[in-house]
Tab-separated table of C-alpha atoms and ligand atoms in Angstrom:
chain	number	residue	atom	x	y	z
A	1	UNK	CA	27.854	63.608	191.177
A	2	UNK	CA	30.606	66.257	191.091
A	3	UNK	CA	30.829	68.068	187.740
A	4	UNK	CA	34.274	67.298	186.317
A	5	UNK	CA	35.639	68.291	182.923
A	6	UNK	CA	38.553	66.446	181.335
A	7	UNK	CA	40.539	68.870	179.179
A	8	UNK	CA	43.232	67.962	176.623
A	9	UNK	CA	45.148	71.212	176.298
A	10	UNK	CA	47.682	72.640	173.891
A	11	UNK	CA	45.331	73.326	170.973
A	12	UNK	CA	44.336	76.835	169.759
A	13	UNK	CA	40.647	77.732	170.175
A	14	UNK	CA	39.292	78.741	166.772
A	15	UNK	CA	35.773	79.459	165.589
A	16	UNK	CA	32.806	81.670	166.333
A	17	UNK	CA	30.486	81.896	169.342
A	18	UNK	CA	27.509	84.028	170.341
A	19	UNK	CA	27.256	86.088	173.532
A	20	UNK	CA	23.821	87.155	174.792
A	21	UNK	CA	22.634	89.603	177.462
A	22	UNK	CA	24.851	90.658	180.379
A	23	UNK	CA	24.720	88.501	183.538
A	24	UNK	CA	25.217	91.674	185.609
A	25	UNK	CA	22.275	93.437	184.007
A	26	UNK	CA	19.530	90.940	183.066
A	27	UNK	CA	18.615	89.830	186.639
A	28	UNK	CA	18.399	93.497	187.732
A	29	UNK	CA	15.994	94.335	184.889
A	30	UNK	CA	13.909	91.329	185.966
A	31	UNK	CA	13.707	92.774	189.502
A	32	UNK	CA	12.743	96.179	188.052
A	33	UNK	CA	9.707	94.545	186.382
A	34	UNK	CA	8.233	94.151	189.917
A	35	UNK	CA	7.754	97.930	189.975
A	36	UNK	CA	5.561	97.913	186.850
A	37	UNK	CA	1.752	97.930	186.981
A	38	UNK	CA	1.727	96.063	183.632
A	39	UNK	CA	3.728	93.209	182.050
A	40	UNK	CA	7.318	93.544	180.801
A	41	UNK	CA	9.277	91.849	178.014
A	42	UNK	CA	13.076	91.388	178.167
A	43	UNK	CA	15.041	90.232	175.096
A	44	UNK	CA	18.580	88.824	174.624
A	45	UNK	CA	18.234	86.892	177.924
A	46	UNK	CA	20.885	84.173	178.453
A	47	UNK	CA	20.215	80.799	180.040
A	48	UNK	CA	22.339	81.215	183.165
A	49	UNK	CA	21.867	80.286	186.816
A	50	UNK	CA	21.347	83.863	188.042
A	51	UNK	CA	18.366	84.205	185.679
A	52	UNK	CA	16.905	80.954	187.051
A	53	UNK	CA	17.332	82.073	190.686
A	54	UNK	CA	15.681	85.449	190.106
A	55	UNK	CA	12.873	83.817	188.071
A	56	UNK	CA	12.211	81.490	190.996
A	57	UNK	CA	12.190	84.340	193.511
A	58	UNK	CA	9.853	86.423	191.316
A	59	UNK	CA	7.475	83.461	190.870
A	60	UNK	CA	7.410	82.962	194.667
A	61	UNK	CA	6.102	86.519	194.836
A	62	UNK	CA	3.334	85.866	192.333
A	63	UNK	CA	4.982	87.167	189.160
A	64	UNK	CA	3.951	85.092	186.130
A	65	UNK	CA	7.009	84.284	184.047
A	66	UNK	CA	7.421	82.763	180.593
A	67	UNK	CA	10.954	82.219	179.292
A	68	UNK	CA	11.392	81.291	175.632
A	69	UNK	CA	14.967	80.061	176.162
A	70	UNK	CA	15.697	79.494	172.467
A	71	UNK	CA	14.670	83.020	171.506
A	72	UNK	CA	16.054	84.476	174.740
A	73	UNK	CA	12.768	86.294	175.444
A	74	UNK	CA	11.433	86.626	178.984
A	75	UNK	CA	7.843	87.738	179.630
A	76	UNK	CA	7.104	88.916	183.181
A	77	UNK	CA	3.632	89.764	184.515
A	78	UNK	CA	3.762	91.418	187.969
A	79	UNK	CA	0.057	92.236	188.206
A	80	UNK	CA	-0.581	89.823	191.091
A	81	UNK	CA	2.463	90.362	193.300
A	82	UNK	CA	2.005	88.846	196.771
A	83	UNK	CA	3.965	88.091	199.920
A	84	UNK	CA	5.950	84.874	199.555
A	85	UNK	CA	6.340	82.162	202.206
A	86	UNK	CA	9.573	82.677	204.101
A	87	UNK	CA	10.449	78.968	203.983
A	88	UNK	CA	10.290	79.011	200.171
A	89	UNK	CA	12.476	82.117	199.993
A	90	UNK	CA	14.845	80.577	202.472
A	91	UNK	CA	15.415	77.658	200.103
A	92	UNK	CA	17.133	80.111	197.760
A	93	UNK	CA	19.523	81.375	200.422
A	94	UNK	CA	23.168	81.536	199.376
A	95	UNK	CA	22.472	81.214	195.687
A	96	UNK	CA	23.014	84.766	194.476
A	97	UNK	CA	23.561	88.398	195.483
A	98	UNK	CA	20.569	89.623	193.499
A	99	UNK	CA	17.847	89.020	196.177
A	100	UNK	CA	19.031	92.084	198.141
A	101	UNK	CA	17.763	94.193	195.208
A	102	UNK	CA	14.189	92.978	195.801
A	103	UNK	CA	13.940	95.236	198.904
A	104	UNK	CA	12.871	98.515	197.274
A	105	UNK	CA	10.417	97.045	194.734
A	106	UNK	CA	8.756	94.741	197.310
A	107	UNK	CA	8.485	97.579	199.834
A	108	UNK	CA	6.747	99.690	197.179
A	109	UNK	CA	4.421	96.861	196.158
A	110	UNK	CA	3.751	95.098	199.477
A	111	UNK	CA	5.136	97.273	202.270
A	112	UNK	CA	7.433	94.493	203.441
A	113	UNK	CA	9.969	91.915	202.213
A	114	UNK	CA	11.934	88.940	203.487
A	115	UNK	CA	15.362	88.605	201.816
A	116	UNK	CA	17.334	85.332	202.182
A	117	UNK	CA	21.025	85.290	203.049
A	118	UNK	CA	22.989	86.181	199.948
A	119	UNK	CA	25.400	84.118	197.860
A	120	UNK	CA	27.901	85.305	195.299
A	121	UNK	CA	31.543	84.587	194.562
A	122	UNK	CA	34.013	84.275	197.430
A	123	UNK	CA	36.284	87.105	196.306
A	124	UNK	CA	36.028	89.286	199.379
A	125	UNK	CA	33.744	90.019	202.306
A	126	UNK	CA	30.877	91.090	200.001
A	127	UNK	CA	29.297	93.283	202.752
A	128	UNK	CA	25.881	94.915	202.247
A	129	UNK	CA	26.288	97.841	204.647
A	130	UNK	CA	25.846	100.393	201.839
A	131	UNK	CA	22.582	98.672	200.835
A	132	UNK	CA	21.116	98.637	204.353
A	133	UNK	CA	22.185	102.216	205.158
A	134	UNK	CA	20.570	103.379	201.902
A	135	UNK	CA	17.274	101.567	202.608
A	136	UNK	CA	17.163	103.038	206.138
A	137	UNK	CA	17.726	106.529	204.735
A	138	UNK	CA	14.571	106.040	202.621
A	139	UNK	CA	12.668	105.220	205.849
A	140	UNK	CA	12.813	101.426	205.797
A	141	UNK	CA	13.119	99.401	209.007
A	142	UNK	CA	15.690	96.620	208.593
A	143	UNK	CA	15.442	93.616	210.902
A	144	UNK	CA	18.462	91.295	210.560
A	145	UNK	CA	17.241	87.740	211.233
A	146	UNK	CA	19.061	84.415	211.559
A	147	UNK	CA	18.906	83.414	207.887
A	148	UNK	CA	17.972	86.629	206.143
A	149	UNK	CA	16.549	90.125	206.504
A	150	UNK	CA	12.957	91.189	207.219
A	151	UNK	CA	12.328	94.716	206.004
A	152	UNK	CA	9.294	97.035	206.342
A	153	UNK	CA	8.455	100.666	205.583
A	154	UNK	CA	5.878	101.684	208.236
A	155	UNK	CA	5.750	105.306	207.028
A	156	UNK	CA	6.348	104.642	203.350
A	157	UNK	CA	9.563	105.470	201.414
A	158	UNK	CA	10.647	109.095	201.083
A	159	UNK	CA	13.211	110.602	198.722
A	160	UNK	CA	16.574	111.116	200.445
A	161	UNK	CA	20.259	111.912	199.972
A	162	UNK	CA	22.555	108.923	199.526
A	163	UNK	CA	26.331	109.207	199.350
A	164	UNK	CA	28.229	106.015	198.489
A	165	UNK	CA	31.712	105.833	200.055
A	166	UNK	CA	32.704	103.647	197.078
A	167	UNK	CA	30.953	103.487	193.650
A	168	UNK	CA	29.241	100.193	194.454
A	169	UNK	CA	27.294	98.693	191.534
A	170	UNK	CA	24.821	96.885	193.800
A	171	UNK	CA	24.253	99.811	196.148
A	172	UNK	CA	23.668	102.103	193.153
A	173	UNK	CA	21.073	99.651	191.815
A	174	UNK	CA	19.510	99.427	195.305
A	175	UNK	CA	19.131	103.218	195.374
A	176	UNK	CA	17.676	103.460	191.852
A	177	UNK	CA	15.150	100.643	192.400
A	178	UNK	CA	13.951	102.274	195.654
A	179	UNK	CA	14.057	105.961	194.619
A	180	UNK	CA	11.989	105.664	191.412
A	181	UNK	CA	8.714	105.372	193.360
A	182	UNK	CA	9.746	107.029	196.650
A	183	UNK	CA	7.933	110.195	197.661
A	184	UNK	CA	9.981	113.221	196.440
A	185	UNK	CA	13.529	113.740	195.146
A	186	UNK	CA	16.524	111.468	195.770
A	187	UNK	CA	20.105	112.598	195.167
A	188	UNK	CA	22.702	109.841	194.870
A	189	UNK	CA	26.366	110.914	194.915
A	190	UNK	CA	29.386	108.661	194.309
A	191	UNK	CA	27.285	106.396	192.069
A	192	UNK	CA	28.544	103.548	189.910
A	193	UNK	CA	28.117	104.326	186.196
A	194	UNK	CA	28.911	100.970	184.574
A	195	UNK	CA	27.173	100.243	181.205
A	196	UNK	CA	24.954	97.748	183.064
A	197	UNK	CA	23.818	100.568	185.402
A	198	UNK	CA	23.104	102.852	182.434
A	199	UNK	CA	21.034	100.076	180.827
A	200	UNK	CA	19.035	99.690	184.057
A	201	UNK	CA	18.428	103.455	183.912
A	202	UNK	CA	17.209	102.979	180.303
A	203	UNK	CA	14.737	100.342	181.551
A	204	UNK	CA	13.472	102.501	184.438
A	205	UNK	CA	13.100	105.488	182.120
A	206	UNK	CA	11.036	103.341	179.726
A	207	UNK	CA	8.811	102.470	182.718
A	208	UNK	CA	8.153	106.153	183.417
A	209	UNK	CA	10.915	107.093	185.879
A	210	UNK	CA	12.462	110.587	185.932
A	211	UNK	CA	16.254	110.431	186.413
A	212	UNK	CA	19.347	112.469	185.500
A	213	UNK	CA	23.008	111.378	185.507
A	214	UNK	CA	25.573	114.171	186.013
A	215	UNK	CA	29.244	114.183	185.051
A	216	UNK	CA	30.285	113.949	188.736
A	217	UNK	CA	28.645	110.549	189.391
A	218	UNK	CA	25.549	112.248	190.846
A	219	UNK	CA	22.204	110.668	189.908
A	220	UNK	CA	18.993	112.542	190.733
A	221	UNK	CA	15.674	110.687	190.756
A	222	UNK	CA	12.206	112.265	191.100
A	223	UNK	CA	9.814	109.703	192.592
A	224	UNK	CA	6.667	108.962	190.570
A	225	UNK	CA	3.401	107.369	191.679
A	226	UNK	CA	3.227	104.631	189.058
A	227	UNK	CA	5.469	102.829	186.595
A	228	UNK	CA	4.426	100.731	183.612
A	229	UNK	CA	6.019	97.578	182.247
A	230	UNK	CA	8.897	97.777	179.740
A	231	UNK	CA	10.101	96.127	176.544
A	232	UNK	CA	13.881	96.068	176.353
A	233	UNK	CA	16.776	94.266	174.704
A	234	UNK	CA	19.582	93.618	177.190
A	235	UNK	CA	23.093	94.908	176.419
A	236	UNK	CA	25.556	92.101	175.667
A	237	UNK	CA	27.805	90.528	178.279
A	238	UNK	CA	31.122	92.376	177.991
A	239	UNK	CA	32.704	90.172	180.659
A	240	UNK	CA	31.946	86.974	178.743
A	241	UNK	CA	33.181	88.580	175.509
A	242	UNK	CA	36.456	89.608	177.185
A	243	UNK	CA	36.815	86.131	178.710
A	244	UNK	CA	36.709	84.486	175.266
A	245	UNK	CA	39.127	87.129	173.944
A	246	UNK	CA	41.593	86.186	176.681
A	247	UNK	CA	41.078	82.522	175.775
A	248	UNK	CA	42.036	83.302	172.156
A	249	UNK	CA	45.228	85.007	173.362
A	250	UNK	CA	46.224	82.314	175.861
A	251	UNK	CA	45.692	79.425	173.391
A	252	UNK	CA	47.156	81.321	170.365
A	253	UNK	CA	43.714	81.002	168.792
A	254	UNK	CA	41.193	83.034	166.801
A	255	UNK	CA	37.650	83.572	168.138
A	256	UNK	CA	34.810	85.620	166.644
A	257	UNK	CA	32.473	86.768	169.426
A	258	UNK	CA	29.103	87.612	167.868
A	259	UNK	CA	27.248	90.127	170.075
A	260	UNK	CA	30.383	91.784	171.507
A	261	UNK	CA	29.840	95.559	171.684
A	262	UNK	CA	32.913	97.809	171.302
A	263	UNK	CA	31.667	100.860	173.270
A	264	UNK	CA	31.312	98.739	176.441
A	265	UNK	CA	34.786	97.249	176.017
A	266	UNK	CA	37.026	100.204	175.077
A	267	UNK	CA	39.403	99.818	178.039
A	268	UNK	CA	39.626	96.050	177.585
A	269	UNK	CA	40.371	96.427	173.833
A	270	UNK	CA	43.167	98.947	174.548
A	271	UNK	CA	44.717	96.524	177.039
A	272	UNK	CA	44.244	93.538	174.702
A	273	UNK	CA	46.138	95.443	171.959
A	274	UNK	CA	48.916	96.509	174.380
A	275	UNK	CA	49.476	92.849	175.327
A	276	UNK	CA	49.856	92.054	171.614
A	277	UNK	CA	46.411	90.702	170.773
A	278	UNK	CA	44.695	91.598	167.504
A	279	UNK	CA	41.002	92.394	167.147
A	280	UNK	CA	38.625	93.576	164.437
A	281	UNK	CA	35.246	95.164	165.136
A	282	UNK	CA	32.262	94.788	162.803
A	283	UNK	CA	28.546	95.527	163.135
A	284	UNK	CA	27.691	92.093	164.605
A	285	UNK	CA	30.625	91.453	166.921
A	286	UNK	CA	34.392	91.395	167.417
A	287	UNK	CA	37.057	88.964	166.157
A	288	UNK	CA	39.908	88.361	168.627
A	289	UNK	CA	43.113	86.538	167.643
A	290	UNK	CA	46.758	85.917	168.521
A	291	UNK	CA	48.729	87.366	165.564
A	292	UNK	CA	51.892	85.361	166.349
A	293	UNK	CA	55.105	86.522	167.965
A	294	UNK	CA	55.599	87.326	171.640
A	295	UNK	CA	52.953	88.699	173.970
A	296	UNK	CA	54.030	91.827	175.860
A	297	UNK	CA	53.915	92.284	179.644
A	298	UNK	CA	51.852	95.162	181.095
A	299	UNK	CA	51.043	97.025	184.312
A	300	UNK	CA	47.342	96.348	184.959
A	301	UNK	CA	45.218	98.104	187.598
A	302	UNK	CA	41.520	97.255	187.977
A	303	UNK	CA	39.029	100.008	188.762
A	304	UNK	CA	35.381	100.998	188.489
A	305	UNK	CA	34.013	102.070	185.086
A	306	UNK	CA	35.477	103.351	182.804
A	307	UNK	CA	38.590	101.669	184.223
A	308	UNK	CA	39.721	98.074	183.607
A	309	UNK	CA	36.972	95.879	185.061
A	310	UNK	CA	37.800	93.621	187.982
A	311	UNK	CA	35.885	90.792	186.247
A	312	UNK	CA	38.154	91.008	183.219
A	313	UNK	CA	41.430	90.443	185.098
A	314	UNK	CA	41.309	86.741	185.990
A	315	UNK	CA	40.995	85.371	182.418
A	316	UNK	CA	43.559	87.915	181.164
A	317	UNK	CA	46.099	86.872	183.826
A	318	UNK	CA	46.304	83.462	182.131
A	319	UNK	CA	47.352	85.173	178.890
A	320	UNK	CA	49.887	87.263	180.850
A	321	UNK	CA	51.585	84.045	182.021
A	322	UNK	CA	52.516	83.655	178.324
A	323	UNK	CA	53.837	87.227	177.922
A	324	UNK	CA	57.626	87.735	177.656
A	325	UNK	CA	58.649	89.604	180.813
A	326	UNK	CA	57.125	90.862	184.079
A	327	UNK	CA	53.483	91.963	184.305
A	328	UNK	CA	52.147	93.734	187.401
A	329	UNK	CA	48.505	93.417	188.515
A	330	UNK	CA	46.865	95.622	191.172
A	331	UNK	CA	43.276	94.539	192.030
A	332	UNK	CA	41.605	97.556	193.669
A	333	UNK	CA	37.901	96.519	193.667
A	334	UNK	CA	37.954	93.274	195.696
A	335	UNK	CA	40.321	92.465	198.535
A	336	UNK	CA	40.544	88.738	197.944
A	337	UNK	CA	40.393	88.057	194.217
A	338	UNK	CA	43.861	86.594	193.612
A	339	UNK	CA	43.361	83.202	195.243
A	340	UNK	CA	42.889	81.673	191.804
A	341	UNK	CA	46.599	82.211	191.047
A	342	UNK	CA	47.615	79.250	193.259
A	343	UNK	CA	46.256	76.700	190.765
A	344	UNK	CA	47.964	78.526	187.892
A	345	UNK	CA	51.256	78.270	189.811
A	346	UNK	CA	50.621	74.519	190.202
A	347	UNK	CA	50.307	74.361	186.389
A	348	UNK	CA	53.691	76.047	185.938
A	349	UNK	CA	52.906	79.766	186.009
A	350	UNK	CA	55.380	82.077	187.767
A	351	UNK	CA	53.215	84.409	189.887
A	352	UNK	CA	53.994	86.112	193.210
A	353	UNK	CA	51.196	87.879	195.138
A	354	UNK	CA	51.735	90.867	197.478
A	355	UNK	CA	49.888	92.800	200.180
A	356	UNK	CA	51.225	96.108	198.859
A	357	UNK	CA	49.455	98.312	196.289
A	358	UNK	CA	51.648	97.677	193.226
A	359	UNK	CA	50.309	100.281	190.812
A	360	UNK	CA	49.539	103.970	190.343
A	361	UNK	CA	46.700	104.116	192.867
A	362	UNK	CA	46.834	103.589	196.645
A	363	UNK	CA	43.672	101.622	197.200
A	364	UNK	CA	41.401	100.680	200.167
A	365	UNK	CA	43.348	97.476	200.776
A	366	UNK	CA	46.895	98.904	201.034
A	367	UNK	CA	48.702	98.010	204.305
A	368	UNK	CA	45.853	95.704	205.360
A	369	UNK	CA	46.348	91.982	205.260
A	370	UNK	CA	45.055	91.354	201.738
A	371	UNK	CA	47.106	89.888	198.892
A	372	UNK	CA	45.670	92.092	196.164
A	373	UNK	CA	48.695	92.711	193.920
A	374	UNK	CA	50.648	90.221	191.799
A	375	UNK	CA	53.753	90.019	189.610
A	376	UNK	CA	53.473	87.571	186.715
A	377	UNK	CA	56.731	86.486	185.035
A	378	UNK	CA	56.549	84.836	181.629
A	379	UNK	CA	56.478	83.123	179.372
A	380	UNK	CA	56.139	79.845	181.302
A	381	UNK	CA	55.015	76.526	179.890
A	382	UNK	CA	51.755	75.436	181.515
A	383	UNK	CA	51.174	71.705	182.115
A	384	UNK	CA	47.899	69.952	182.925
A	385	UNK	CA	46.805	69.483	186.564
A	386	UNK	CA	43.831	68.521	188.716
A	387	UNK	CA	42.180	71.822	189.686
A	388	UNK	CA	39.014	72.892	191.542
A	389	UNK	CA	36.945	75.897	190.370
A	390	UNK	CA	37.124	78.620	193.121
A	391	UNK	CA	34.547	81.094	191.770
A	392	UNK	CA	32.933	82.200	188.524
A	393	UNK	CA	35.701	84.194	186.827
A	394	UNK	CA	38.490	82.216	188.456
A	395	UNK	CA	36.750	79.097	187.163
A	396	UNK	CA	36.729	80.378	183.604
A	397	UNK	CA	40.407	81.316	183.926
A	398	UNK	CA	41.097	77.695	184.952
A	399	UNK	CA	39.362	76.485	181.795
A	400	UNK	CA	41.575	78.795	179.741
A	401	UNK	CA	44.703	77.609	181.572
A	402	UNK	CA	43.787	73.945	181.050
A	403	UNK	CA	43.141	74.610	177.342
A	404	UNK	CA	46.474	76.448	177.007
A	405	UNK	CA	48.455	73.839	178.988
A	406	UNK	CA	50.246	70.842	177.469
A	407	UNK	CA	48.597	67.598	178.505
A	408	UNK	CA	45.477	66.608	180.405
A	409	UNK	CA	43.717	68.525	183.192
A	410	UNK	CA	40.737	67.526	185.323
A	411	UNK	CA	38.716	70.627	186.225
A	412	UNK	CA	36.322	70.026	189.144
A	413	UNK	CA	33.225	72.019	190.093
A	414	UNK	CA	32.592	73.372	186.618
A	415	UNK	CA	28.862	73.952	187.238
A	416	UNK	CA	29.800	77.249	188.935
A	417	UNK	CA	30.820	78.496	185.484
A	418	UNK	CA	27.258	78.163	184.144
A	419	UNK	CA	26.265	80.962	186.555
A	420	UNK	CA	27.732	83.452	184.115
A	421	UNK	CA	28.688	81.692	180.872
A	422	UNK	CA	25.709	80.459	178.871
A	423	UNK	CA	26.196	77.006	177.265
A	424	UNK	CA	29.985	77.264	177.729
A	425	UNK	CA	30.507	73.550	176.974
A	426	UNK	CA	28.708	73.906	173.624
A	427	UNK	CA	30.826	76.982	172.886
A	428	UNK	CA	34.033	75.108	173.718
A	429	UNK	CA	32.921	72.359	171.317
A	430	UNK	CA	32.302	74.976	168.595
A	431	UNK	CA	35.843	76.237	169.193
A	432	UNK	CA	37.239	72.751	168.619
A	433	UNK	CA	38.375	72.319	172.234
A	434	UNK	CA	39.173	68.769	173.369
A	435	UNK	CA	36.972	68.582	176.441
A	436	UNK	CA	34.831	65.826	177.883
A	437	UNK	CA	32.417	65.979	180.819
A	438	UNK	CA	33.177	63.097	183.215
B	1	LIG	C1	28.698	93.607	190.912
B	1	LIG	O1	28.860	93.077	192.218
B	1	LIG	C2	28.895	92.437	189.970
B	1	LIG	N1	27.915	91.404	190.255
B	1	LIG	C3	30.308	91.881	190.129
B	1	LIG	O2	30.475	90.845	189.168
B	1	LIG	C4	31.300	92.997	189.805
B	1	LIG	O3	32.608	92.515	189.982
B	1	LIG	C5	31.051	94.177	190.749
B	1	LIG	O4	29.674	94.619	190.621
B	1	LIG	C6	31.969	95.360	190.443
B	1	LIG	O5	31.770	95.760	189.122
B	1	LIG	C7	26.627	91.578	189.840
B	1	LIG	O6	26.268	92.584	189.246
B	1	LIG	C8	25.678	90.449	190.140
B	1	LIG	P1	30.025	96.239	194.300
B	1	LIG	P2	28.478	93.967	193.523
B	1	LIG	O7	28.932	96.513	195.242
B	1	LIG	O8	27.380	94.872	193.191
B	1	LIG	C9	32.257	96.999	198.392
B	1	LIG	C10	31.000	88.677	188.414
B	1	LIG	O9	31.958	87.880	188.411
B	1	LIG	N2	30.924	97.098	199.001
B	1	LIG	O10	30.282	97.177	193.163
B	1	LIG	O11	28.321	93.028	194.666
B	1	LIG	C11	32.571	95.556	197.974
B	1	LIG	O12	33.041	94.824	199.078
B	1	LIG	C12	30.701	89.496	189.660
B	1	LIG	O13	30.198	88.843	187.445
B	1	LIG	C13	30.842	97.440	200.361
B	1	LIG	O14	31.852	97.651	201.038
B	1	LIG	O15	29.845	94.772	193.690
B	1	LIG	C14	33.620	95.742	196.902
B	1	LIG	O16	34.887	95.920	197.502
B	1	LIG	C15	31.820	89.410	190.688
B	1	LIG	N3	29.597	97.508	200.920
B	1	LIG	C16	33.197	97.051	196.232
B	1	LIG	O17	32.292	97.708	197.149
B	1	LIG	C17	28.453	97.286	200.202
B	1	LIG	O18	27.343	97.386	200.771
B	1	LIG	C18	32.499	96.854	194.904
B	1	LIG	O19	31.369	96.031	195.140
B	1	LIG	C19	28.568	96.951	198.834
B	1	LIG	C20	29.825	96.866	198.253
């Protein structure tokens, strides 16, 4: 049965919710546990689909897993890692991008790996060329097969030099997870340095890795022979926290996000304040609210850390439809992340998308055939509509739009949202939203 949510919009979201560990960190730390010769314990783990997929893939490889979902504690015992049956792995094809990160750890443990075709949001081509080039430079042999990749390391994995043409989060993680036990020194230049990457480095360091991060995005890793398990508390999900903040703005509400961590959200908080949102930080979280009056339009350009995160823009765009004047958005990380605006236009938003780079930076997508800039003119009254969730962050922005709109909306395909937003229906109920699963 298709997962449909009926939403009665037009009411402010008010109340408090709790955000747990970051979707874009927790599954990577789970993969890192494969490298340990002893068990690991991960705390602050959310109940989201990506955690389930990676748990399944780890279990297929012989890792014993116990997940205390209430406490958010995951115990992983990798002492009996073994080759998995390709057919079983295949069953997980298309469900996540994380499996590609199993390559390095499985090569170290087993000398070979079979990786299913990847999934992930349809927001661009999502190539893995950086990943495969990096693995080859360590000495791996990559065999592209019909429904996945078979990878071996006949002469072991040796430290190497990796230069990333773009600070790719996944390719940086690929390099770190392979270099930590490779033979010799690895130098990675052009690395991503997102807080989730730095927390993965914390985990690897706890396991016994030797790594340095320089001011010029260069990470140097000295391979070691053995790594132990780790105990770690995951950093909170700054994308989920920012999504609820945007929901408070768009619905003229007031939401306390317990677990939100200011240092990871500095750029978002600056932007939130410039748009006219109010926030207050305390030791347990951040309160976000609409203080009344008009919201202000802004020029918004997404970028890698410490810039404005690409995953923050879709929910915030809904709030910008309520700002008085013209806002300009330039998405520079993904080439095809503005498709979600068509449903907002159907609901009454005034948004025009462009192929040109409308912002300070000329980016990789300028003068190619990608609509990656937008002009949002507001404020416009949003009215309910029947809409289909396109991807994870676009899906959450549709929820916000339906909650901000006057009247009833039917939002289809909402299960996609549980990939990255733990118990979001319970949270909406806590925030007094009028929603009903059909
Ligand atoms: C991670 O994706 C996140 N996902 C994304 O979050 C996030 O938007 C992205 O990093 C950027 O911060 C997870 O961590 C699971 P990239 P990833 O490699 O690693 C190009 C969400 O909604 N590229 O940093 O796949 C790529 O096409 C998701 O939570 C190559 O060209 O992103 C893109 O233009 C969406 N070749 C750019 O780099 C490659 O081999 C950034 O991608 C790899 C990437």
